[in-house]
XYZ file of C-alpha atoms in Angstrom:
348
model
C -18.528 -18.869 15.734
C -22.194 -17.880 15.093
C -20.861 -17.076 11.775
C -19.303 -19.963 10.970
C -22.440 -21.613 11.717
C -24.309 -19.895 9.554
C -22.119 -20.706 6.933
C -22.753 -24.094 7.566
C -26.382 -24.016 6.913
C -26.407 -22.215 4.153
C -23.972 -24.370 2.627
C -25.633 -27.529 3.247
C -29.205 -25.463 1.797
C -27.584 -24.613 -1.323
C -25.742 -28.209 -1.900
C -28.880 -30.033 -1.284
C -30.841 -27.477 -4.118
C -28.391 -28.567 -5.794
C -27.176 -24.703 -5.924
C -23.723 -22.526 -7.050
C -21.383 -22.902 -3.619
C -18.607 -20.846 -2.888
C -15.068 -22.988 -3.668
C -12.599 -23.944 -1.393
C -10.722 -21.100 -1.321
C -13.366 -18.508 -0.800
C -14.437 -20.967 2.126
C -11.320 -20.891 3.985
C -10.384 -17.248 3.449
C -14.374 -16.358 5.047
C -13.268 -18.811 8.018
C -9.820 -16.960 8.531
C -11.460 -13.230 8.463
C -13.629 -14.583 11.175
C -10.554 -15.055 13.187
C -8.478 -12.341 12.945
C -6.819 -12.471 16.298
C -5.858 -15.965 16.177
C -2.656 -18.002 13.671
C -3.029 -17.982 10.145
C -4.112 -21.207 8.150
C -1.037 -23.206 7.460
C 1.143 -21.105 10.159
C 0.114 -22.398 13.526
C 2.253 -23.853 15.898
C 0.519 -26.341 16.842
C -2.899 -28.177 16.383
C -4.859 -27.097 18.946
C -3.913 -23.262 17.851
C -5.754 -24.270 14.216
C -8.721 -22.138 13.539
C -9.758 -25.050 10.725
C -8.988 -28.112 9.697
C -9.893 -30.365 7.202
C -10.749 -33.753 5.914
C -11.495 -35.712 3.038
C -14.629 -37.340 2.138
C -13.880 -41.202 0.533
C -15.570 -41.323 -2.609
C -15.874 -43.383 -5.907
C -17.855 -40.471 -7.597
C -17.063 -36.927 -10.343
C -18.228 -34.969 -7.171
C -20.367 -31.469 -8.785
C -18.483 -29.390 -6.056
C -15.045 -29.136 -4.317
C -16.515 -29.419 -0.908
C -18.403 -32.242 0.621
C -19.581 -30.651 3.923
C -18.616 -27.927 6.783
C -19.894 -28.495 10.542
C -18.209 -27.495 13.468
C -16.771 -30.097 15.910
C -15.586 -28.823 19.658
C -16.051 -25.383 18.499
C -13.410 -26.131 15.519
C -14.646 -25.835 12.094
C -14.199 -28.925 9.613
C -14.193 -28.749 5.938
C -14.328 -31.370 4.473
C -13.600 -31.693 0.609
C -13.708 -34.092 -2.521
C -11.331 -32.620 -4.765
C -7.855 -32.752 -2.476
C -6.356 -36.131 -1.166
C -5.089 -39.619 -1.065
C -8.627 -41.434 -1.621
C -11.110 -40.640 -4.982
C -11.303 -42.065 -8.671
C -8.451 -39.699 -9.362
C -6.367 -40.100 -6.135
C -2.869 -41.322 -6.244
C -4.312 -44.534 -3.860
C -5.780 -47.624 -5.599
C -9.510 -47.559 -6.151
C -9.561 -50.851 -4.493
C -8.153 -48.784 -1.180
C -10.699 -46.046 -1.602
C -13.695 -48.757 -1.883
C -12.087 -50.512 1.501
C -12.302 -47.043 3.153
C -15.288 -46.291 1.974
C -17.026 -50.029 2.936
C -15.221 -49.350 6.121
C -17.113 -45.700 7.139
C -20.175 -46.080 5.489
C -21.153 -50.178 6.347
C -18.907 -50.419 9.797
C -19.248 -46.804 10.771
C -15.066 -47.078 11.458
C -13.819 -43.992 10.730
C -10.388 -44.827 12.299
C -8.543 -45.329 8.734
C -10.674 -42.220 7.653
C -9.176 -40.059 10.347
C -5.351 -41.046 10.296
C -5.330 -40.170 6.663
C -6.888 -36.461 7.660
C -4.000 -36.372 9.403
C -1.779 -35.491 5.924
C -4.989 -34.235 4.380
C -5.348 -31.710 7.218
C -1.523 -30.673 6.855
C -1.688 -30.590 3.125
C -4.554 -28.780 2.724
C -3.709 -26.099 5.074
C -0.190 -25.362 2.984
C -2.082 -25.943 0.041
C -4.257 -22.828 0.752
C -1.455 -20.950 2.814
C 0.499 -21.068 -1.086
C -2.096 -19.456 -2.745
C -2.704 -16.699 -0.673
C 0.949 -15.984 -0.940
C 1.263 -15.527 -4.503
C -2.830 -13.331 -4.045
C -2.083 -9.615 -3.121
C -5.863 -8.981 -3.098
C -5.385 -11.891 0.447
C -2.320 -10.281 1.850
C -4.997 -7.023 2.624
C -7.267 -9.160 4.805
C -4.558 -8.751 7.756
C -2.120 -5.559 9.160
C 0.824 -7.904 8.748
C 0.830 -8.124 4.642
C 3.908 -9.732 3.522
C 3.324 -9.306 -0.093
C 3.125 -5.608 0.110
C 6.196 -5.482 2.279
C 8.064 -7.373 -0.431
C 6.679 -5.600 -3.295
C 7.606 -1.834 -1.397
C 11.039 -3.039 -0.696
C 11.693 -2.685 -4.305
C 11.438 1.184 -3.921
C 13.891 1.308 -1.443
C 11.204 3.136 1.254
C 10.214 -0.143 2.574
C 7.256 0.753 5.100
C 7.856 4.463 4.535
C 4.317 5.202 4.589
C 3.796 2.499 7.409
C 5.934 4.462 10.180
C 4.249 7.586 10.510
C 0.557 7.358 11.161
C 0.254 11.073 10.336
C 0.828 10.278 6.985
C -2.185 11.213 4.831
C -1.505 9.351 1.337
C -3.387 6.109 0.884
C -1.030 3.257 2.005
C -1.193 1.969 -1.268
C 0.606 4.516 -2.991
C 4.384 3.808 -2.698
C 2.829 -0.025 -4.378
C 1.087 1.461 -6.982
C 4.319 3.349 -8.065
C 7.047 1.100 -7.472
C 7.771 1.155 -11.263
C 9.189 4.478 -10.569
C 10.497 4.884 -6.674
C 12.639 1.330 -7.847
C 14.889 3.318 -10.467
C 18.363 3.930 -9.432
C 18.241 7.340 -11.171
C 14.697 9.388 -10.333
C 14.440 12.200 -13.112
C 11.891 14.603 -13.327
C 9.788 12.399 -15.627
C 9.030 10.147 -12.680
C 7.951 12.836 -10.168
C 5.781 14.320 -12.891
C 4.143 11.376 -14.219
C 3.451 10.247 -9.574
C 1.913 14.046 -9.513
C -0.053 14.210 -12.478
C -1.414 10.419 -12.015
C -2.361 10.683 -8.163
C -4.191 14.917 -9.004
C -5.130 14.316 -11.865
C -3.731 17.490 -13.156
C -0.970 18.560 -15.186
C 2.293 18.934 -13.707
C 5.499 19.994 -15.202
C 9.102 20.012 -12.880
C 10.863 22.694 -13.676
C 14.818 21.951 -12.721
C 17.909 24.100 -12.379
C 16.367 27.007 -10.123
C 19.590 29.424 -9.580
C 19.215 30.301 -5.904
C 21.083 31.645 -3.207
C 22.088 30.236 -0.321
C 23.720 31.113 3.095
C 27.568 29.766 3.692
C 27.622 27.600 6.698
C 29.659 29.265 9.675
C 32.148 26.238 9.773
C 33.326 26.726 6.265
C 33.595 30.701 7.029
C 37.117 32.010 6.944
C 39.149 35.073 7.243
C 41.900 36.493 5.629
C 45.693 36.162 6.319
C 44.743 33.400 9.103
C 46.524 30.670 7.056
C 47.898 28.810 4.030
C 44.515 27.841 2.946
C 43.080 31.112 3.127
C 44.367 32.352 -0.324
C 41.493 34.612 -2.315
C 40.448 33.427 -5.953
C 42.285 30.223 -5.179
C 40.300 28.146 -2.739
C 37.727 31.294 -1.008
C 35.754 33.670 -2.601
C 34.620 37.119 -0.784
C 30.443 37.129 1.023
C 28.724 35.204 3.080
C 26.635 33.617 -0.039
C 26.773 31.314 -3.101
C 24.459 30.588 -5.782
C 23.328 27.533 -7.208
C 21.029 25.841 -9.860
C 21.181 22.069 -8.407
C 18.989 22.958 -4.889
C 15.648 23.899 -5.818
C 13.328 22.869 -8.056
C 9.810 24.311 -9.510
C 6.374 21.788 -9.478
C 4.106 23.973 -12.251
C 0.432 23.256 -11.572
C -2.384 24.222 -14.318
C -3.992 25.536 -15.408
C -5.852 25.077 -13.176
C -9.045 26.755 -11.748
C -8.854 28.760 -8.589
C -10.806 26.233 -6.107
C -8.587 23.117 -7.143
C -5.839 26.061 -6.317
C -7.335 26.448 -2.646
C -7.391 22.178 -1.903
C -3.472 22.034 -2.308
C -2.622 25.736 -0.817
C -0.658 25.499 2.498
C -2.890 23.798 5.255
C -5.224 21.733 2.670
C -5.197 18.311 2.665
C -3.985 18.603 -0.809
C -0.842 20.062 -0.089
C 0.285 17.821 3.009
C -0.196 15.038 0.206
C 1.472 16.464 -2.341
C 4.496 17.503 0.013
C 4.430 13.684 1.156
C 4.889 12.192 -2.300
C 7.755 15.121 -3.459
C 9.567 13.381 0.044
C 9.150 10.012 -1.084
C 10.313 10.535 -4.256
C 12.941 12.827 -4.064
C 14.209 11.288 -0.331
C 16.705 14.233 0.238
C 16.647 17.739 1.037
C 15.610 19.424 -1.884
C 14.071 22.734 -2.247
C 10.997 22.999 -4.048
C 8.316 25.405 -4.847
C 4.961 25.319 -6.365
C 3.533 27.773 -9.146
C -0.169 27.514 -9.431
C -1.138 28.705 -13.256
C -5.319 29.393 -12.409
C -7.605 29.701 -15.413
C -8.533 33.197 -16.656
C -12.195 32.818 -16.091
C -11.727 32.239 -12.447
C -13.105 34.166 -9.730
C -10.826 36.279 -7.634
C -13.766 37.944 -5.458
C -12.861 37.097 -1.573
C -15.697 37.226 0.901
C -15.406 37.347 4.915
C -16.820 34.013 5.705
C -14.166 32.804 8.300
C -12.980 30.178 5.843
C -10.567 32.588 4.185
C -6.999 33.807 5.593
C -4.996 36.573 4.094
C -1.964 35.702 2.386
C -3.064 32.148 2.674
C -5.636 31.487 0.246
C -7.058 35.090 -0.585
C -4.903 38.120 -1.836
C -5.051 41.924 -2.028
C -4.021 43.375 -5.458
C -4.532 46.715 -7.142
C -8.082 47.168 -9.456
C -6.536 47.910 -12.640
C -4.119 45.299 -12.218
C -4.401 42.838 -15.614
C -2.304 39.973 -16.421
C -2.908 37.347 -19.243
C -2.539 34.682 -16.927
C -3.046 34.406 -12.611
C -0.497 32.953 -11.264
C 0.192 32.253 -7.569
C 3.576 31.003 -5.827
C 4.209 28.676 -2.902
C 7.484 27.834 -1.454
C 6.451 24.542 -0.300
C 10.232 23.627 1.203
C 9.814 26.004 4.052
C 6.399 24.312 5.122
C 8.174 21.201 5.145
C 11.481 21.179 5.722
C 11.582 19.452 9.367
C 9.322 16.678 8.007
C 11.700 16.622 4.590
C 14.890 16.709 6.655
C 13.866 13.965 9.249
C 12.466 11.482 6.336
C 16.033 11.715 4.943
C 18.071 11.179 8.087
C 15.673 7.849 8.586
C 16.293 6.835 5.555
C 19.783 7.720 4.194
């Protein structure tokens, strides 16, 4: 409330300099940030749950500013405005019923008509402001409970993925500021490249149809001779394998030099992000690996300072060893694949 009061003051300073006030919006939202914990404006249940309320000033005048006054009344702030309302030289009422309500407060002191028409003013105001922080996204931030990003996510059918988990490390922006592409029935590569190169700032290039192999599950295992459907070359083949090109898929980084390499190697920040956005994109078990293309003018030259972990982010490799190009290879699915697996089965 101390806050509120000082808003007060330095309202009524700058109005009677004849100084720039804030509008009515920018008011109201400052009074609602100040009470966090309590209804929004327009969406209390009742009146005595209202952390504002307003009035209207009668007036015969082109006011300079939209708001007349603020005080505080039974710890309750008032604002109390020119531009909104039944009473003014451009109010739906007669000027002759201003001028009575104005003789009425300012040569009877009766404020009695005053106050039962702050009864609408007080209602209508409120929804008045309550609609245009609706349609606002910048408003919908001020508070945990953010409809307009809820409706806006929705769209890429993850609403409140990144919402859930708290261990999530992406900003909770993200899935908003690429709807355009987590909406579309069909994700392509295009889209996961364009999310990965936008959010690194670095090239990357997907690289589809990986032929891999993969186990057989033991349920679909069979033998020979046990029955009908058992026939070889019609409906089994012989091993314990298959291959295919439609399970994995390879995320080409670079170039690149070798200490942006280190921030998105296994363990980094870097990586759990990038591992986070491949599983909101792709929302199904997928394979994936990562091949880091480093810059030839890097420096290779590992030194024992604790920070550095063998096969992690520093290598051994022969002296005379020369290649055009460095290149280092991450098979990101296996560092994720609970977290990838668990995502899907939330969200199939």
């Amino acid at each position: 409330m101390d806050n509120i009061g000082k808003l007060s003051r330095n309202f009524a300073k700058k109005s009677a300099n004849r100084e720039k006030v804030p509008d009515f919006f920018t008011i109201v939202r400052y009074i609602e940030n100040n009470n966090l914990s309590k209804s929004k404006v327009g969406k209390a249940p009742n009146i005595q749950s209202e952390i504002v309320r307003f009035s209207q000033l009668p007036h015969l005048k082109f006011p300079e500013n939209e708001i007349a006054n603020i005080s505080v009344i039974n710890g309750v702030p008032l604002v109390t405005v020119y531009f909104f309302g039944l009473l003014g030289p451009n109010a739906p009422m007669p000027l002759e019923f201003t001028d009575f309500v104005l003789k009425r407060t300012l040569s009877y002191y009766d404020l009695s008509l005053q106050r039962f028409l702050d009864i609408i003013h007080n209602r209508m105001l409120a929804l008045y402001y309550r609609a245009w922080a609706l349609s606002n996204q910048a408003v919908s931030e001020d508070r945990e409970n953010q409809i307009y990003t809820k409706i806006i996510s929705a769209f890429s059918g993850n609403s409140e993925f990144i919402y859930k988990n708290p261990k999530n490390s992406i900003p909770r922006d993200t899935q908003m500021a690429y709807v355009h592409f987590l909406s579309k029935r069909t994700r392509g590569r295009d889209g996961l490249e364009k999310i990965l190169s936008n959010f690194f700032h670095i090239p990357f290039k997907v690289i589809p149809y990986v032929n891999t192999r993969h186990m057989i599950p033991k349920e679909f295992l069979y033998q020979l001779g046990s029955d009908k459907k058992s026939i070889l070359g019609v409906n089994i083949q012989i091993g314990s394998h298959y291959f295919s090109n439609t399970k994995k898929i390879i995320l080409e980084v670079g170039e690149i030099s070798l200490d942006e390499c280190k921030k998105m190697l296994p363990g980094s920040v870097g990586f759990k992000r990038l591992r986070q956005l491949v599983n909101l994109y792709v929302n199904k078990p997928l394979r994936y690996g990562i091949r880091f293309i480093i810059k030839k003018n890097s420096d290779f030259r590992g030194y024992l300072t604790g920070k550095n972990a063998l096969g992690i982010n520093m290598w051994l490799v022969s002296k005379n060893c020369k290649t055009p190009e460095s290149v280092i290879v991450v098979n990101a699915f296996n560092w994720s694949k609970k977290i990838h697996n668990d995502s899907y089965e939330e969200f199939k």
